[in-house]
C-alpha atoms as one frame of an Amber mdcrd trajectory, in Angstrom:
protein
 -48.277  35.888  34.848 -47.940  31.832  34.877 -44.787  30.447  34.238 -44.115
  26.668  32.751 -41.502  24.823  32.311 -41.108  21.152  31.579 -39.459  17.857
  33.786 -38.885  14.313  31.474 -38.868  11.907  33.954 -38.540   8.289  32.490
 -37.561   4.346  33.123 -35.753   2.151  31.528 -36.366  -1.303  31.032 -34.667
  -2.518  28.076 -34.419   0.584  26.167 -36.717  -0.998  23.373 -36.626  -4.698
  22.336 -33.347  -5.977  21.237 -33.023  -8.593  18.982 -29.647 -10.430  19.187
 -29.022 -13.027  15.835 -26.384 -15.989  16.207 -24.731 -17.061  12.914 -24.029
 -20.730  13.161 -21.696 -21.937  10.259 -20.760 -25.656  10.221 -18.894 -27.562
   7.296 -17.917 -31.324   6.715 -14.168 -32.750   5.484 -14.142 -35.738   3.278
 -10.612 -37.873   3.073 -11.035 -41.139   3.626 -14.199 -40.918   4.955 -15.869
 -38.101   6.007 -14.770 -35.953   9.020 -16.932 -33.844  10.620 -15.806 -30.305
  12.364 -17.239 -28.607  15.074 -19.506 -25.425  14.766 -18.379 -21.942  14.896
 -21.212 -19.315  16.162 -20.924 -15.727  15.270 -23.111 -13.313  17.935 -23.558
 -10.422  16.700 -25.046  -7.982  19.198 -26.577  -5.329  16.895 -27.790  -1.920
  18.416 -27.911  -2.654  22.028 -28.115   0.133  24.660 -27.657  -0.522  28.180
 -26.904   2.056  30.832 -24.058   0.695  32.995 -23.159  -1.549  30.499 -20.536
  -4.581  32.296 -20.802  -7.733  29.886 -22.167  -9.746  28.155 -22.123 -13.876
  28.274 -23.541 -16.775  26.035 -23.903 -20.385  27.558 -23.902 -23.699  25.235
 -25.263 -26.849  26.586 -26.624 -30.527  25.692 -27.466 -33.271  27.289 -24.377
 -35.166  24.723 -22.007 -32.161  25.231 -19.913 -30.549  27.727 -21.006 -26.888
  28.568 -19.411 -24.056  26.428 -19.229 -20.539  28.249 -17.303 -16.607  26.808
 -18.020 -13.916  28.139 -17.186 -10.082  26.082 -16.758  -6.825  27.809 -17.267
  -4.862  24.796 -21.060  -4.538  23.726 -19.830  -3.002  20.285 -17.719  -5.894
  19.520 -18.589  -9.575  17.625 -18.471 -12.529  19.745 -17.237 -15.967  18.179
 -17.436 -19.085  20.047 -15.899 -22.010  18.046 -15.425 -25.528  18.601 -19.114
 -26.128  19.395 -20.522 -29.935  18.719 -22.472 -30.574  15.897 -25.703 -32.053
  16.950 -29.412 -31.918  17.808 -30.815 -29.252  20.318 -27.941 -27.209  21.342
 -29.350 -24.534  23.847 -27.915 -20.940  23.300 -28.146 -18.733  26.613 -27.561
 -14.947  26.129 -27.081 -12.893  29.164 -26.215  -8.746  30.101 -24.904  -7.515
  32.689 -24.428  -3.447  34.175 -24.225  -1.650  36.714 -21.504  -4.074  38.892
 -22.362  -7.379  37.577 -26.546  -7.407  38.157 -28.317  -9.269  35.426 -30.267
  -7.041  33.174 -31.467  -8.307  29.978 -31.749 -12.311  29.408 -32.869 -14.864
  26.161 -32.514 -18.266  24.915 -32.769 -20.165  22.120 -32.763 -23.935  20.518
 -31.277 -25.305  17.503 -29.732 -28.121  15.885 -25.810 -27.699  13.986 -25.542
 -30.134  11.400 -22.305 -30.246   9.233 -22.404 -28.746   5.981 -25.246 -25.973
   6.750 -25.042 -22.153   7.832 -28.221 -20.890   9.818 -29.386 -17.580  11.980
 -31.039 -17.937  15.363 -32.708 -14.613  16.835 -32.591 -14.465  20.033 -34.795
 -12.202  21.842 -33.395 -10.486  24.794 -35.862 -10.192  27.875 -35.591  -7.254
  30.530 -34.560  -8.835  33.928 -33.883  -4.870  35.867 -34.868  -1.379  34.992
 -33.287   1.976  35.590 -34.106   5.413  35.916 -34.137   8.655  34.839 -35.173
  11.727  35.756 -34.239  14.691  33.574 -34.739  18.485  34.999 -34.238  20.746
  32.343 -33.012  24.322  34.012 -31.897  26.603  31.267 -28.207  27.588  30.620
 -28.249  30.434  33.313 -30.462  28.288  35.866 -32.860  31.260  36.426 -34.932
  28.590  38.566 -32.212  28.985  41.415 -32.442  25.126  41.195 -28.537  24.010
  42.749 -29.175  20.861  44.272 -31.587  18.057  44.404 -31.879  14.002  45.934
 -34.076  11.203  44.554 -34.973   8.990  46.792 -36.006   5.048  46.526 -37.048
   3.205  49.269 -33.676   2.534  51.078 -31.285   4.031  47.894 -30.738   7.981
  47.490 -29.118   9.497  44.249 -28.051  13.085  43.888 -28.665  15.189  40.913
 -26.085  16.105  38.469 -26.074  18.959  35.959 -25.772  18.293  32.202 -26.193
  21.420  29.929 -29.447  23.068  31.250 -30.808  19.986  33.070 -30.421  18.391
  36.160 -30.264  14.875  35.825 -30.729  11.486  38.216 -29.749   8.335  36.996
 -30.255   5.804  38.839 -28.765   1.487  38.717 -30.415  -1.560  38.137 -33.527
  -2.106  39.892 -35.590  -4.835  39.818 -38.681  -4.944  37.665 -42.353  -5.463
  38.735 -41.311  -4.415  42.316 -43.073  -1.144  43.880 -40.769   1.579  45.264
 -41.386   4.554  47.457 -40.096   7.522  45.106 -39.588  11.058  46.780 -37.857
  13.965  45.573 -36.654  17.242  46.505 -35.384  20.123  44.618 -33.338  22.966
  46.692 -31.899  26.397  46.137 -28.666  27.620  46.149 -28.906  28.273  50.222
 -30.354  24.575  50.707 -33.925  25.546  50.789 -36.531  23.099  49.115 -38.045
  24.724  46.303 -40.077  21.560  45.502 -40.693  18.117  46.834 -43.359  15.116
  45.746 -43.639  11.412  46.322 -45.424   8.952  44.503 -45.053   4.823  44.613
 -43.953   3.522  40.896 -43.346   0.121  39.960 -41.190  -0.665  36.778 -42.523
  -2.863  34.538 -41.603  -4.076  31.129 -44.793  -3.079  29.905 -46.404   0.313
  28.926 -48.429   2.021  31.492 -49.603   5.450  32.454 -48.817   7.203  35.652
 -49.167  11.215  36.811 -47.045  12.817  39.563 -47.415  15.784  41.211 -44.684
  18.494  42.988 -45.119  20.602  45.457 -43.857  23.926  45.513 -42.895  25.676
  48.718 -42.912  29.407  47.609 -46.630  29.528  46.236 -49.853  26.909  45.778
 -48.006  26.098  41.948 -47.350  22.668  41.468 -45.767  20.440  39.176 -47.236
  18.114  37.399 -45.858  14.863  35.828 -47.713  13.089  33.167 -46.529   9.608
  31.729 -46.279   9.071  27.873 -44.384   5.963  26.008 -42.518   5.752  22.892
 -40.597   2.526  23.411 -39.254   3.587  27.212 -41.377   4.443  29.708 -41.171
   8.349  29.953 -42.831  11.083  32.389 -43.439  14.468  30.699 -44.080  17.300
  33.308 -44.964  20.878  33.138 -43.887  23.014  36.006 -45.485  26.424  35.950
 -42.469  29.349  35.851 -41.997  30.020  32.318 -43.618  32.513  30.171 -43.440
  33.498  26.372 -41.375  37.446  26.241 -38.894  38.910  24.176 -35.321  38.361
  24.796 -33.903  41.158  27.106 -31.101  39.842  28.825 -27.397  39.065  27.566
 -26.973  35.300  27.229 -31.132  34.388  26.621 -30.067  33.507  23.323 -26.792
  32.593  21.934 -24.728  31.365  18.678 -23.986  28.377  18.765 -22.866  27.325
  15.202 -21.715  29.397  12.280 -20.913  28.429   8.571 -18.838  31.432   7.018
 -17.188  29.599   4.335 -18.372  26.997   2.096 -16.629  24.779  -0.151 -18.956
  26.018  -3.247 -21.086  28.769  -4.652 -19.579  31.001  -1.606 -21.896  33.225
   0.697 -25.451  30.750  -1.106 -24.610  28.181   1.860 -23.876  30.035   4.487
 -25.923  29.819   8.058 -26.030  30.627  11.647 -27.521  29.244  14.630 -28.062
  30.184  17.751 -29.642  28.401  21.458 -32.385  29.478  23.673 -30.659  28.888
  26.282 -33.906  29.677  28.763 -37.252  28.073  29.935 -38.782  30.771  28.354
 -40.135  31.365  24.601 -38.904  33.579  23.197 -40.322  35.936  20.729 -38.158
  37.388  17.858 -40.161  39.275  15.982 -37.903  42.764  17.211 -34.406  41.248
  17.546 -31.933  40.702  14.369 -28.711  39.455  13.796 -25.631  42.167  13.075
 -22.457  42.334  11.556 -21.062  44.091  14.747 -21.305  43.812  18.528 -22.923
  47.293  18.385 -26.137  47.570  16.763 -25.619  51.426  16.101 -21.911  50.809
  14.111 -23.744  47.472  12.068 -22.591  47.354   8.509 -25.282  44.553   7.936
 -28.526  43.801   9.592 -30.617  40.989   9.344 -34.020  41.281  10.835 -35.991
  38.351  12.282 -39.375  36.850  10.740 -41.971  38.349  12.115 -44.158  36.463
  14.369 -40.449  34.074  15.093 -40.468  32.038  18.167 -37.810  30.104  19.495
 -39.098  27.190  22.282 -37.367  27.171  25.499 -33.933  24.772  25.474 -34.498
  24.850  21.531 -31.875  25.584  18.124 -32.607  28.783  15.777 -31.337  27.662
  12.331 -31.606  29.945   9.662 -29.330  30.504   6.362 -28.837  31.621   2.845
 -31.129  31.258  -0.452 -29.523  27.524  -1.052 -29.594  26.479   3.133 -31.935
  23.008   3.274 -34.082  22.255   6.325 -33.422  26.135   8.052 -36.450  27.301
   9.728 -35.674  30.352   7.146 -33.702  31.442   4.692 -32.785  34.972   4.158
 -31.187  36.817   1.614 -28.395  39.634   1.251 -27.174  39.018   4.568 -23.341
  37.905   4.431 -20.556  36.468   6.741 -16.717  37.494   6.541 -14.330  34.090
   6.091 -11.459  35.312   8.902 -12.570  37.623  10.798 -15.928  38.622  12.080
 -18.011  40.567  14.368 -21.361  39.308  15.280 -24.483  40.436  17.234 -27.768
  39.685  17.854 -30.025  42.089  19.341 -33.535  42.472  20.587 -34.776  46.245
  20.634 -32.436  48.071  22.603 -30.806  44.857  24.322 -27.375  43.172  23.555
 -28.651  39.565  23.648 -25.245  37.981  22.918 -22.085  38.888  20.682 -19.234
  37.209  19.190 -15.772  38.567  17.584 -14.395  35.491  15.463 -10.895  35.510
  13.488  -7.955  33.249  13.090  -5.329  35.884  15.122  -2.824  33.715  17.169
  -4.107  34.976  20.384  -7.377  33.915  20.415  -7.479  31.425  16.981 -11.515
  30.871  16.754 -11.694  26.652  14.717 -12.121  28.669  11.109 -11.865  26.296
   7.834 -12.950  26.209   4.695 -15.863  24.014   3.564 -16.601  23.393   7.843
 -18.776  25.106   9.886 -17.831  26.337  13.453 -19.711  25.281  16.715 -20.078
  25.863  20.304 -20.424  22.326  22.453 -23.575  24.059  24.759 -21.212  22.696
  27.647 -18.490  25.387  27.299 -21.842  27.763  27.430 -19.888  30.672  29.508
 -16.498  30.145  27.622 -18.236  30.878  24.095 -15.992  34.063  23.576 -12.758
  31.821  23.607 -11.909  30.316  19.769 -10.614  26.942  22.078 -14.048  26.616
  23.001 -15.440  25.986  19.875 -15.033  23.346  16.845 -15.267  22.006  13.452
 -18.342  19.843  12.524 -22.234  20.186  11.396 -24.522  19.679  13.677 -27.278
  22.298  13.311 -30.463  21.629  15.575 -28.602  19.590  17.729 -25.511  20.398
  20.262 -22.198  20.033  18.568 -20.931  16.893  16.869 -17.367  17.921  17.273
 -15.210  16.193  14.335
């Protein structure tokens, strides 16, 4: 039976196009004449992402003025340059720097300051360097036997890292419009490669469309890249090793959030989620959720929809009658507020369980009006209460609070 699962493999030039806006606010004094002040400019950076982030710098010059320079090393915070000379075409240069002081994103703009007037200048922000990114995802138990890995670039090498279920390369600035030599390798646990591919790739600020393709050393599979663009350029893949089955092993699936007490209407809001935590689908239509970590001593069962399948590396979020946005709502179904058992089953299989409470020894994050969540991180510490928080976050990985 084929198998798939899937790589995103993408650059970064700018992220998407940045706008930054100056605020230029000049005034005039009269008292015995009229005195004029200098301007005051306001930069206000907006939602700028860059990987690596270092600084960021804005240049004032004239030909009737002596140069004006500040540099900030926060790319959350305001910048305010005062004392600027009122006057015809003052240039505004806006540079930002990452990764160790390389140049990455650059604009410029013209205007005049003239006393008494407050105006905005966009500034567009042009991408000088790239970076990439290569994202692997492996599932939460690594099935793939994927350990290792090294992306290389022409003269530079980068190692992967591991970052809940996917391996990850990241790479620093590199220069745009130039064409590299990209190879990769993926090894096993005893160093073998599993796969391997190379491909030249030239980042570009523009959109473009590119395949790859990986080798496979165990069989004639491969693995095949295909480029797709909204706003960065990004390189979806489909590797063939996963298949759609039912859940049979502990730790497929697991909870990952849990809302046992709400502030209002009591058990109406309550929900559960849980993780597919392979690069498998998973079908659901035989497994249910229990109030016990036997299925045979359950004082409450809820069955699954029929026909339910949960994505690989994808969120299950179902809940009461009054739960908005769950993939299904159930009824009759109820959670204890302090102290709980839970299980999910598929057939005969213990897929994953769960004993919550607030006893000292083991105090699980349990308030009132919060729901309870497992960072996918602390994946193999989900039976201990430290491992787990306060917050809402369902569909995504936990936004502790």
């Amino acid at each position: 039976m084929q198998k798939h699962f899937c790589i995103l493999f993408f650059a970064v030039c700018s992220f998407w196009a940045v706008a930054i806006t100056l605020f230029i606010a000049c005034s005039s004094d009269s008292g015995g004449g009229e005195k004029q002040r200098d301007g005051t400019v306001k930069l206000t950076l907006g939602k700028l992402q860059v990987p690596l982030f270092d600084s960021v710098s804005v240049h004032v010059s004239a030909a009737n003025m002596e140069s004006m320079s500040i540099t900030a090393k926060s790319i959350s915070d305001n910048v305010k340059i005062d004392g600027i000379p009122l006057g015809e075409s003052r240039k505004f240069e806006v540079k930002v720097y990452a990764d160790h002081g390389k140049e990455v994103l650059r604009g410029e703009a013209v205007a005049d300051i003239i006393a008494g007037q407050t105006i905005t200048i966009p500034i567009t922000l042009i991408p000088i360097s790239g970076f990439l990114r290569l994202e692997i995802p492996l599932g939460i138990p690594n099935n793939t036997d994927i350990r290792s890995g090294t992306l290389y670039l022409g003269s530079l090498e980068f190692q992967m890292q591991f970052e809940n279920g996917k391996g990850v390369f990241s790479t620093g600035a590199l220069p745009l419009n130039q064409t590299f030599s990209l190879y990769l390798e993926l090894k096993s646990s005893n160093g073998e490669i599993l796969f391997f591919g190379e491909k030249q790739i030239k980042l570009s600020s523009i959109l473009q469309a590119e395949t790859m393709q990986l080798q496979s050393t165990r069989s004639s599979v491969t693995l095949e890249l295909e480029m797709s663009y909204d706003g960065p350029v990004q390189i979806l893949a489909m590797l063939p090793i996963s298949v759609s089955r039912e859940p049979r092993y502990y730790g497929d699936l697991f909870f990952t959030e849990i809302y046992a007490d709400p502030k209002v209407n009591g058990d109406d809001f309550e929900y559960m989620e849980i993780y597919n935590a392979t690069l498998d689908t998973l079908e659901l239509a035989n497994c249910r959720a229990a109030r016990s970590r036997s299925s045979a001593t359950a004082t409450q069962m809820l069955d699954m929809p029929p026909d339910l399948i949960l994505p690989p590396m994808k969120f299950l979020f179902f809940g009461r009658d009054s739960v908005e946005g769950a993939d299904f709502n159930y009824e009759g179904f109820t959670l204890a507020n302090t102290s709980q058992s839970l299980g999910f089953f598929c057939k005969d299989f213990v897929i994953d369980s769960l004993f919550y409470s607030t006893n000292e020894d083991n105090p699980f994050p349990i308030k009132r009006g919060a729901a309870m969540q497992l960072p996918l991180s602390n994946f193999a510490d989900r039976e201990i209460g430290a491992s787990w928080c306060d917050g809402f976050s369902p569909k995504q990985d936990a936004n502790c609070q």
